[in-house]
Tab-separated table of C-alpha atoms in Angstrom:
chain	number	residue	atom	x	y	z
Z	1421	UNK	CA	-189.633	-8.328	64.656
Z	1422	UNK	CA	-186.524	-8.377	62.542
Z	1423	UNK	CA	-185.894	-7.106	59.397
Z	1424	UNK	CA	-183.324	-6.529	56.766
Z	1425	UNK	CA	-181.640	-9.334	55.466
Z	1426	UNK	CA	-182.217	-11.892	58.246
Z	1427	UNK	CA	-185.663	-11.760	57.517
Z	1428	UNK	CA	-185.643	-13.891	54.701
Z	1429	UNK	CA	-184.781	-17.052	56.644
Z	1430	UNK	CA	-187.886	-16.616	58.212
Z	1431	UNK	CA	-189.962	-18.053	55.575
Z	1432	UNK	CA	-187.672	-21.603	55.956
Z	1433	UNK	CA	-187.708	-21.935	59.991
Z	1434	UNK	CA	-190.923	-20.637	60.733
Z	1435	UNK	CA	-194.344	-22.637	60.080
Z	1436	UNK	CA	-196.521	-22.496	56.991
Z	1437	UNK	CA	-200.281	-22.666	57.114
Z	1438	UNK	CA	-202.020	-23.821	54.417
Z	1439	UNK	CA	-205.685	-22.475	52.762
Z	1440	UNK	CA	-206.203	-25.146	50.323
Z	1441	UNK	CA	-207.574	-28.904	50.811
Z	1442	UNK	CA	-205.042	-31.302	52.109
Z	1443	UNK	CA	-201.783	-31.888	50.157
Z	1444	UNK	CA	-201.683	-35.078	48.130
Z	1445	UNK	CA	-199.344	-34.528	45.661
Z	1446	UNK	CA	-196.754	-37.852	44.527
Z	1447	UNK	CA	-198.186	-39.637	48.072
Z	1448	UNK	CA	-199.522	-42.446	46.130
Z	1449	UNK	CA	-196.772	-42.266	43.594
Z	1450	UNK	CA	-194.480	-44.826	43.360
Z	1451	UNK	CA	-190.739	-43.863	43.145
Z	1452	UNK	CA	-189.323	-43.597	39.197
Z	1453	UNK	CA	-187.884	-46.835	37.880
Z	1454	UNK	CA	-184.189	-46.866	36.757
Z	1455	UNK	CA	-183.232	-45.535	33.524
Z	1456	UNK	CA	-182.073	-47.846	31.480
Z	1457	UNK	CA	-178.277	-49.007	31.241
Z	1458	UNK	CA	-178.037	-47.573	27.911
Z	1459	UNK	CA	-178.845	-44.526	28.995
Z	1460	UNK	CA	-177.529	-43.568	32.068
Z	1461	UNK	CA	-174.179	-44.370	30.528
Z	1462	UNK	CA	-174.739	-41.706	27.863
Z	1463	UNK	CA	-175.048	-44.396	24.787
Z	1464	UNK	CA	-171.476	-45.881	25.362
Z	1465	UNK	CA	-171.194	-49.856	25.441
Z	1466	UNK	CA	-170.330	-51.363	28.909
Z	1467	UNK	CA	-166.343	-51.490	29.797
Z	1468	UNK	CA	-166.495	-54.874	30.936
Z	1469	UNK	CA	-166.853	-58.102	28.807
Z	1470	UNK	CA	-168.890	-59.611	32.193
Z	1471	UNK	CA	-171.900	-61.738	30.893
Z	1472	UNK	CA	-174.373	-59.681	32.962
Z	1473	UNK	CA	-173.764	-56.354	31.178
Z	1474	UNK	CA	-174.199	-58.368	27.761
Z	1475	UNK	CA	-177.575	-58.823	28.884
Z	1476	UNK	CA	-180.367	-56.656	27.147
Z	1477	UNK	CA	-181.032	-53.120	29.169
Z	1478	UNK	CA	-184.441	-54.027	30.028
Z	1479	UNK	CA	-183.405	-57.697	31.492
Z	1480	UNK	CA	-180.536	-55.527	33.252
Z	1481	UNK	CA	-182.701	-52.584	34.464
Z	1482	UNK	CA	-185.291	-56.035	35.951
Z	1483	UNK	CA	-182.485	-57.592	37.515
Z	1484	UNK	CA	-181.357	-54.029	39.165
Z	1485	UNK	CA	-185.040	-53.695	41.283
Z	1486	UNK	CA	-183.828	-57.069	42.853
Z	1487	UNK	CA	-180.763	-55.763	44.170
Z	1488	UNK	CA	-181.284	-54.825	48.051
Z	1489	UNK	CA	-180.905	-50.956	48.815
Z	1490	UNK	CA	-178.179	-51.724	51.247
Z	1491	UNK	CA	-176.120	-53.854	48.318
Z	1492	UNK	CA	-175.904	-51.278	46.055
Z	1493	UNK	CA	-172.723	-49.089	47.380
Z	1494	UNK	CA	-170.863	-52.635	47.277
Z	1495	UNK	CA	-172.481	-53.636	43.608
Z	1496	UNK	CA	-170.818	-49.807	43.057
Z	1497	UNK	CA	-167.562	-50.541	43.647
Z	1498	UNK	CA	-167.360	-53.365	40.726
Z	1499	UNK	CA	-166.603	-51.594	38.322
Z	1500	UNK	CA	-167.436	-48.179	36.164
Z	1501	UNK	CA	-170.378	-49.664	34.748
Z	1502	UNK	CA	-171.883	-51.318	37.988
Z	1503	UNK	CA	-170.960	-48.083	39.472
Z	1504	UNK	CA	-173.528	-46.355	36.836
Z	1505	UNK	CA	-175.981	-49.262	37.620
Z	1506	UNK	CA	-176.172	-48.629	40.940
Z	1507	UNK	CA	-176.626	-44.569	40.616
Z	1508	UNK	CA	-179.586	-45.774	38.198
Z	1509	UNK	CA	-181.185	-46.520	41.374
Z	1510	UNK	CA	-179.717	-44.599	44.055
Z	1511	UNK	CA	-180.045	-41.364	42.256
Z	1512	UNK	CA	-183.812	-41.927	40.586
Z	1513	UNK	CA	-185.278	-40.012	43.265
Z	1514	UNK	CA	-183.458	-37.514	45.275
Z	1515	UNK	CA	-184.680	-34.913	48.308
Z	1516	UNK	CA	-183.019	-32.000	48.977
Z	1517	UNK	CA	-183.572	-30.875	52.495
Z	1518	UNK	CA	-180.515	-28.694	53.005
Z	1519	UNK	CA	-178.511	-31.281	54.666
Z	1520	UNK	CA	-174.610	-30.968	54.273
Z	1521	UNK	CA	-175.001	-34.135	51.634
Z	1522	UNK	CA	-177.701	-31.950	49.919
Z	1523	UNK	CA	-175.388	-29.214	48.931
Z	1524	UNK	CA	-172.511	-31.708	48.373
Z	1525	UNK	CA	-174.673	-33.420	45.769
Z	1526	UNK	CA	-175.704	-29.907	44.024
Z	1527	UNK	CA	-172.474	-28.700	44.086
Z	1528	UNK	CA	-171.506	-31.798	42.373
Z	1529	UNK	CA	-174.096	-31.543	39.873
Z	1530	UNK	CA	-172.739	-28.235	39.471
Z	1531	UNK	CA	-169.341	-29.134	38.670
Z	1532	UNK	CA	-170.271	-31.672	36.516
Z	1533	UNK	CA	-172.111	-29.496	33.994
Z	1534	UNK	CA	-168.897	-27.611	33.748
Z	1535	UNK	CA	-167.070	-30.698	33.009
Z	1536	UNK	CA	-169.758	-31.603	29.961
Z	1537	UNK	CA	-169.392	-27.881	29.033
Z	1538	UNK	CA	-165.786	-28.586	28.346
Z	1539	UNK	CA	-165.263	-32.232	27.193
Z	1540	UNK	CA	-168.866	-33.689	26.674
Z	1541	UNK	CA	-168.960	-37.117	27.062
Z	1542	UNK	CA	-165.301	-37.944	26.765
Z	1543	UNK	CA	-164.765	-38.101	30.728
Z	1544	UNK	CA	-163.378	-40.845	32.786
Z	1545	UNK	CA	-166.674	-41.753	34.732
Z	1546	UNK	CA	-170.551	-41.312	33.372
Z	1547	UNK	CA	-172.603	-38.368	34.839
Z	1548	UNK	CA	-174.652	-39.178	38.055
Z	1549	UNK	CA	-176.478	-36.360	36.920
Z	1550	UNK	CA	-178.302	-38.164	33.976
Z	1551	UNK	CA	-179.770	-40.648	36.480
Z	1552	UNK	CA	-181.833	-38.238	38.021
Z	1553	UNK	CA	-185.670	-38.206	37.473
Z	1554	UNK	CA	-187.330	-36.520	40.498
Z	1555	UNK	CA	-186.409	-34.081	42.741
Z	1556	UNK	CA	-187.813	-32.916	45.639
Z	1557	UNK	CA	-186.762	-29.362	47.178
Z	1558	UNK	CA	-188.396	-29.597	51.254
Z	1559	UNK	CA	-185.727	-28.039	53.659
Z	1560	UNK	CA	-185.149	-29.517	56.642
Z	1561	UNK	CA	-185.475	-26.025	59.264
Z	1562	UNK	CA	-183.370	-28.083	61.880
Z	1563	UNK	CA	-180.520	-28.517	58.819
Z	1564	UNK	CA	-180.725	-24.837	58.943
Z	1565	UNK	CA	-180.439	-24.544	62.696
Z	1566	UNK	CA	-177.630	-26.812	62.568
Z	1567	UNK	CA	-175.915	-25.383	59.912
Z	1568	UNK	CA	-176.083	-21.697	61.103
Z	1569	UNK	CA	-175.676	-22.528	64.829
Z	1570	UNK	CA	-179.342	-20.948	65.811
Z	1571	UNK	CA	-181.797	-21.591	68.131
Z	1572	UNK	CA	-183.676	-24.835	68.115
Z	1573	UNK	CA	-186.371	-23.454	70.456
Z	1574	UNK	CA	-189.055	-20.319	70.529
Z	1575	UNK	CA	-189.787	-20.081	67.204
Z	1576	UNK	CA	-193.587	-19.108	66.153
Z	1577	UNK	CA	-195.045	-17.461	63.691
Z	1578	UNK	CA	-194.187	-13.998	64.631
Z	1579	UNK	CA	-190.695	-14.941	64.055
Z	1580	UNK	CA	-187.670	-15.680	66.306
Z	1581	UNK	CA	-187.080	-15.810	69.810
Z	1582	UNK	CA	-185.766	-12.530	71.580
Z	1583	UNK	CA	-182.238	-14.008	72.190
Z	1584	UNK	CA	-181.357	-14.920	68.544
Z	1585	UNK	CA	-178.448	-13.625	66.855
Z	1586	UNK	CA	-178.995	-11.216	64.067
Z	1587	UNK	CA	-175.582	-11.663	62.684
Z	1588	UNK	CA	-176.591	-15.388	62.070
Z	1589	UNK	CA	-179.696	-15.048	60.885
Z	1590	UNK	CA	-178.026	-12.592	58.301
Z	1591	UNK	CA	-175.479	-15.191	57.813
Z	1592	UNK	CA	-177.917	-18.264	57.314
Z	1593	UNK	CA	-180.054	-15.735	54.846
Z	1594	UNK	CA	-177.262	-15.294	52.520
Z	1595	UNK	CA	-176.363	-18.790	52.456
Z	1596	UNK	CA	-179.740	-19.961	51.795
Z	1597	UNK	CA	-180.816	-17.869	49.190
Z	1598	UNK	CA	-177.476	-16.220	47.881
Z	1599	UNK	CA	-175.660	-19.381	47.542
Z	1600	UNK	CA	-178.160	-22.280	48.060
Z	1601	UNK	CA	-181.214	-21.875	46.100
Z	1602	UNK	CA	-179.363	-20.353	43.326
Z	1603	UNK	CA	-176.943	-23.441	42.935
Z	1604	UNK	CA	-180.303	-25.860	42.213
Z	1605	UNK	CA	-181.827	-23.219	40.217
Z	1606	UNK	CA	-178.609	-23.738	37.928
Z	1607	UNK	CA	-179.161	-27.492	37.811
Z	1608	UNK	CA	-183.016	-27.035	36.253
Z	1609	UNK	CA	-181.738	-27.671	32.622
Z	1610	UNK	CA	-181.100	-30.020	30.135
Z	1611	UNK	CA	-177.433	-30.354	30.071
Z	1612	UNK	CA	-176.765	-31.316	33.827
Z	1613	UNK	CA	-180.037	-33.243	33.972
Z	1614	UNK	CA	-181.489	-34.351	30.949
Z	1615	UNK	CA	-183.933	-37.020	32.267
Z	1616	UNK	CA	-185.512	-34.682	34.850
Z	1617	UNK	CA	-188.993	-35.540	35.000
Z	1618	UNK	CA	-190.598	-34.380	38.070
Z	1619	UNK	CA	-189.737	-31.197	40.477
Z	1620	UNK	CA	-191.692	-30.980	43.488
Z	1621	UNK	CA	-190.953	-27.573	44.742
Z	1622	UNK	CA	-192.192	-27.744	48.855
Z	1623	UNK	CA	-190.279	-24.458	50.212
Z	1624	UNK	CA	-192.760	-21.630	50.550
Z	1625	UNK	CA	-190.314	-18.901	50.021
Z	1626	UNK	CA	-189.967	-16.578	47.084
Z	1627	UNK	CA	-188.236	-17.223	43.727
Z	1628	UNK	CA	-186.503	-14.998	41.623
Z	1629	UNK	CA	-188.412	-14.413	37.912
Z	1630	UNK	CA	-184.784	-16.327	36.401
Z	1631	UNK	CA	-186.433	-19.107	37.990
Z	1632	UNK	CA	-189.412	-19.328	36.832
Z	1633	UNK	CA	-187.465	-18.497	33.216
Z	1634	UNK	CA	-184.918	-21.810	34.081
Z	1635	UNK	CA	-187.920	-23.852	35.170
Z	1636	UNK	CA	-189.472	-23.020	31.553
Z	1637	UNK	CA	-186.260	-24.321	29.319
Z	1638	UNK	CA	-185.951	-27.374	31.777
Z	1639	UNK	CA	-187.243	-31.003	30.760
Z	1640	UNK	CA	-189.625	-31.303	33.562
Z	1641	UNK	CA	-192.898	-32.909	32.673
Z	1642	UNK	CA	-194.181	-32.862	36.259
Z	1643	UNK	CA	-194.413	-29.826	38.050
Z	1644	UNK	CA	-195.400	-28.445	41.372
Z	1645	UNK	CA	-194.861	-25.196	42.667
Z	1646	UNK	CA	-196.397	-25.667	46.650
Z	1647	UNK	CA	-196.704	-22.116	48.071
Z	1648	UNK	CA	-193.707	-20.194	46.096
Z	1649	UNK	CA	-194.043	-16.384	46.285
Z	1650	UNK	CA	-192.793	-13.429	44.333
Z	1651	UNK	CA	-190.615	-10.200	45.559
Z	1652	UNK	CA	-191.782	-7.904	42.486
Z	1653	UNK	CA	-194.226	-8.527	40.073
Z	1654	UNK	CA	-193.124	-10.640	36.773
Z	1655	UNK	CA	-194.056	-13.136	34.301
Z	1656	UNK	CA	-191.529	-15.165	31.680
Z	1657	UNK	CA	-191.200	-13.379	28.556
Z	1658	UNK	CA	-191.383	-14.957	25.191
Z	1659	UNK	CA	-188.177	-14.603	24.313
Z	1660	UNK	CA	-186.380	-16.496	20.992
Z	1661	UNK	CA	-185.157	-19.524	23.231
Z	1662	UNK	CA	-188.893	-19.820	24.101
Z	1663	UNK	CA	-189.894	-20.622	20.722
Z	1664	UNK	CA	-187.454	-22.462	19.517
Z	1665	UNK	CA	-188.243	-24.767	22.355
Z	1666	UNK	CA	-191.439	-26.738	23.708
Z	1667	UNK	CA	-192.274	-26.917	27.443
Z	1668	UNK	CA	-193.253	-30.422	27.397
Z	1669	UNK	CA	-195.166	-29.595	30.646
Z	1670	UNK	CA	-197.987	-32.300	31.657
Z	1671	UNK	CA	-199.029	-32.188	34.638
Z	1672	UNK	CA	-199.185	-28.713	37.241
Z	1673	UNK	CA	-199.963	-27.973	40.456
Z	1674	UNK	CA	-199.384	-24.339	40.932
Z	1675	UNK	CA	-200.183	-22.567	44.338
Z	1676	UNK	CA	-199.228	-19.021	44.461
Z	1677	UNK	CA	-198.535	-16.343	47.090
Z	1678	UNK	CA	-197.752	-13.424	48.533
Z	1679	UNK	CA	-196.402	-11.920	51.599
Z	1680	UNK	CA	-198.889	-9.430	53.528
Z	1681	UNK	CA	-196.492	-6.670	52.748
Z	1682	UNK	CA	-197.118	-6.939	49.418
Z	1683	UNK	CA	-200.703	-7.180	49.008
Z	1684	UNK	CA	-202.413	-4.714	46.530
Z	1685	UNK	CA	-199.073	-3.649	45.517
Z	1686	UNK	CA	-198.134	-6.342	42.860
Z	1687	UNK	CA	-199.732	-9.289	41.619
Z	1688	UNK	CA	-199.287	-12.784	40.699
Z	1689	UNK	CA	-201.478	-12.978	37.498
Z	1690	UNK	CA	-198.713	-12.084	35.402
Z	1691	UNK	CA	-196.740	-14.942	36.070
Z	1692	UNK	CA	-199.592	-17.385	36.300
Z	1693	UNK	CA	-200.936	-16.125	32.836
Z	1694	UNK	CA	-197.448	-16.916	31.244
Z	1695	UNK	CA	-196.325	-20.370	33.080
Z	1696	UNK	CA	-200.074	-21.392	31.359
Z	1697	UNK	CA	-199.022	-19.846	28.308
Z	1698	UNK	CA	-196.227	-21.581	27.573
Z	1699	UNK	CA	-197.361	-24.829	28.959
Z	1700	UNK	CA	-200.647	-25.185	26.753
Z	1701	UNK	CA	-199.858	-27.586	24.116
Z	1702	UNK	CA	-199.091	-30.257	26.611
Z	1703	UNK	CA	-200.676	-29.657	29.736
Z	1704	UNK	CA	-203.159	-32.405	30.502
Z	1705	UNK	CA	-203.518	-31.806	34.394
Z	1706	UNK	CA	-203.630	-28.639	36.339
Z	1707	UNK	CA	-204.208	-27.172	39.418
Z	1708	UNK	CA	-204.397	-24.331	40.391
Z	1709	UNK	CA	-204.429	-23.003	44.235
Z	1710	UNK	CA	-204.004	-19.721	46.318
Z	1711	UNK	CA	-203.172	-18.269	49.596
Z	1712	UNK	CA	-206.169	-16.177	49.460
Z	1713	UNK	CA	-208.764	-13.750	47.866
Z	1714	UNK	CA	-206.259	-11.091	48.215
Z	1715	UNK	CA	-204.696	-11.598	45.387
Z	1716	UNK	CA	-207.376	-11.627	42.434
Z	1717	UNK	CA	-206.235	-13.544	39.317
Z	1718	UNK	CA	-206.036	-11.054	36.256
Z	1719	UNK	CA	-205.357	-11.518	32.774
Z	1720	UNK	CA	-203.743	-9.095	30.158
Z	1721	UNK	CA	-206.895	-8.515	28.172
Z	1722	UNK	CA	-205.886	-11.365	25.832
Z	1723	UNK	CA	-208.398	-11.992	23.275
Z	1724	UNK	CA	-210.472	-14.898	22.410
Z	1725	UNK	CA	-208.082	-15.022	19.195
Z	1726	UNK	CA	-204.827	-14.666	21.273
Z	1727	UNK	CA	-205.926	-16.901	24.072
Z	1728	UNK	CA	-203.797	-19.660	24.647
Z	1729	UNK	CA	-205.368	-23.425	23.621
Z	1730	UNK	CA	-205.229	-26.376	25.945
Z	1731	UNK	CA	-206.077	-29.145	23.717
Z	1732	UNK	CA	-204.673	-32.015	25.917
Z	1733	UNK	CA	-206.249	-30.776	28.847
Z	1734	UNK	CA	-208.166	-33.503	30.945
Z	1735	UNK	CA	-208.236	-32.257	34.605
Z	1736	UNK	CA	-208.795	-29.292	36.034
Z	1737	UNK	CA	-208.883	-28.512	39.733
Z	1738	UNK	CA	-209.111	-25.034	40.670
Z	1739	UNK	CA	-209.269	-23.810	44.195
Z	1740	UNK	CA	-209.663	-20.521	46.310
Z	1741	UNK	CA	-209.239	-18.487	43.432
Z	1742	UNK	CA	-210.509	-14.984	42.662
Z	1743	UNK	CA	-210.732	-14.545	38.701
Z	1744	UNK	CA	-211.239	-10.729	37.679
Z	1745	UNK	CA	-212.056	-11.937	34.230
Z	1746	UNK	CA	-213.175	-14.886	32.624
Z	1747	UNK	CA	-210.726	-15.120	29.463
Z	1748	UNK	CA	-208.462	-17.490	30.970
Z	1749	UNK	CA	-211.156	-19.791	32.613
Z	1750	UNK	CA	-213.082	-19.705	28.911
Z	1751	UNK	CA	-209.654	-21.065	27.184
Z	1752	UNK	CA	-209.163	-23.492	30.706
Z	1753	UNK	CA	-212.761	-24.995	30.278
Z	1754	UNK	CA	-213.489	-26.403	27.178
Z	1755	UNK	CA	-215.174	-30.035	25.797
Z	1756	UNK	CA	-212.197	-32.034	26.239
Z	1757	UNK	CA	-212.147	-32.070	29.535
Z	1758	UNK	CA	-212.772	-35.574	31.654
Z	1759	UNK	CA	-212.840	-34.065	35.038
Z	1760	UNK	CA	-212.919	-30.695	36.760
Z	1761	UNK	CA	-213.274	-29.181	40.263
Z	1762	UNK	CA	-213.918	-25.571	40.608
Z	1763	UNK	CA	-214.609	-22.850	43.153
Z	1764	UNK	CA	-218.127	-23.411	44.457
Z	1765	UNK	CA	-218.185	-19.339	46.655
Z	1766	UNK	CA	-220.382	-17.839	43.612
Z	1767	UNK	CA	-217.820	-16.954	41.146
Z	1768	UNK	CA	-219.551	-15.188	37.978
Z	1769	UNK	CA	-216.698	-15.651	35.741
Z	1770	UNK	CA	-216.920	-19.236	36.384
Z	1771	UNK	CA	-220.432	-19.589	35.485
Z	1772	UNK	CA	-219.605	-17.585	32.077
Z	1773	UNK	CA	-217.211	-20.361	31.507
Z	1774	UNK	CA	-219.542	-23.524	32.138
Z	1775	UNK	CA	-222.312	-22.157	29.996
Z	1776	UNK	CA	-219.815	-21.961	26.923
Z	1777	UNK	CA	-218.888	-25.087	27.231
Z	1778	UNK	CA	-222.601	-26.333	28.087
């Protein structure tokens, strides 16, 4: 088995089982619509006096769905404004699978924010930044492979075949999560993408707690964390930025985890209880999953006075989840809910909850 640094790459290259029911989430979704001219090009009037971009955004943004995918790099190269018209489409929906193009467009993203930082809107080009409304985080292992020159065959879940270079999978370690996963983390905000909508977070590796803390200042409205572990225990503190600023969280599907080596030595409660927490006001959907009964979900004794409210809460879908307590399940299950699926393997807490609400 290896260990040390290399280690960490495991998690990306080597396969993922899963303990909950089969994964539906954004399957039946269809892919974002195009912002709006107006928009995307940051509230400045089109460059061009070309009848077409006199027409009203909405006729413009119809016309734009009509355009064949394989038109659009020519319609690009019109002019700045069909340029921005065409990343209003292109750029809706984006997957980032650690391809070469992948880190291109993050680093790009990157530089852009620093460009904003400096001049705001007084730059040469729009942002493609502000066409972006879902992103997708799945890495491609054989990107990985490619990138780092290692093995494409005898990988299982023990690890790596005998042969395979430790110095690479050092290498391909650092790049992943010392460079890689840190550069999108720094794109979760408001400045470099202010119309982010949906993250769909696939990787089943572990985040940092900045993360989580980035993830709760961002814009998303759509969230889902598939699988994401922790290296120490955390949660996201309150701090002054928090309050000064909504989540406007709707929908979650959170599925926590931890690695074997850490079981019974921290916990992911903590940073359950506070991604709830801060989420509350808006959250109409939520689901909540786990790797298993290993890790028991516990609270920090809130109160029936300090527990948080979730008065826009209309779904609920818990799975293989251990509660310790039933505080958070009484403030999760209340009369406004429409429809709810919980644990059916005789969990008292659960049964506390139901009766309250009758």
């Amino acid at each position: 088995m290896m260990e040390g640094a290399g280690r960490r790459v495991l998690d990306v290259l080597s396969p993922m089982l899963s303990s909950g029911d089969p994964d539906r989430y954004g399957r039946e979704k269809v892919l974002p619509p195009p912002l709006c001219f107006d928009r995307v090009n940051e509230g400045r009037g089109p460059s061009s006096t070309a009848l077409l971009l006199g027409l009203p955004s909405e006729i413009l943004g119809m016309i734009l769905t009509k355009v064949a995918s394989d038109s659009l790099a020519s319609l690009a190269l019109v002019s700045r404004d069909c340029l921005q018209l065409a990343r209003s489409r292109q750029f809706a929906s984006i997957r980032l699978d650690y391809s070469i193009s992948s880190s291109e467009l993050v680093n790009r993203l990157i530089l852009e924010g620093y460009e904003f930082s400096v001049m705001g809107t007084d730059t040469s080009i729009p942002r493609l930044g502000v066409c972006i409304r879902h992103i997708t985080v799945t890495t491609d292992s054989d990107w990985v492979r490619i990138r780092h020159g290692l093995s494409r065959r005898g990988w299982d879940l023990e690890g790596p075949p005998a042969n395979e270079s430790t110095s690479r999978m050092v290498a391909a370690s650092k790049a992943f999560f010392g460079r890689y996963v840190p550069a999108i983390q720094a794109i979760l905000n408001h400045t470099i993408l202010p119309h982010l909508e949906l993250l769909d977070w696939e990787d089943a590796i572990d985040l940092p707690q900045l993360f989580y803390e980035k993830l709760a200042l961002s814009p998303i409205k759509h969230l889902k964390l598939f699988r994401v572990g922790i290296d120490k225990q955390c949660s996201i503190p309150l701090r002054e930025s928090f309050a000064t600023q909504t989540w406007p969280l709707r929908t979650l599907h959170l599925e926590l985890y931890l690695r074997k080596d850490l079981l019974g030595k921290i916990s992911t409660g903590p940073l359950c209880e506070s991604i709830l927490r801060l989420c509350s006001p808006t959250l109409e959907y939520l689901r909540l999953e786990t790797m298993g009964e290993e890790d028991p979900y516990t609270s920090s004794g809130a109160t029936i006075d300090t527990l948080p409210r979730f008065p826009n809460l209309r779904r609920l879908s818990i799975g293989r989840v251990e509660f310790e307590d039933s505080s958070m399940l009484q403030a999760l299950i209340h009369n406004g809910l429409r429809h709810w699926r919980l644990p059916g393997h005789g969990l008292q807490p659960t049964r506390i909850s139901l009766n309250a609400v009758g």
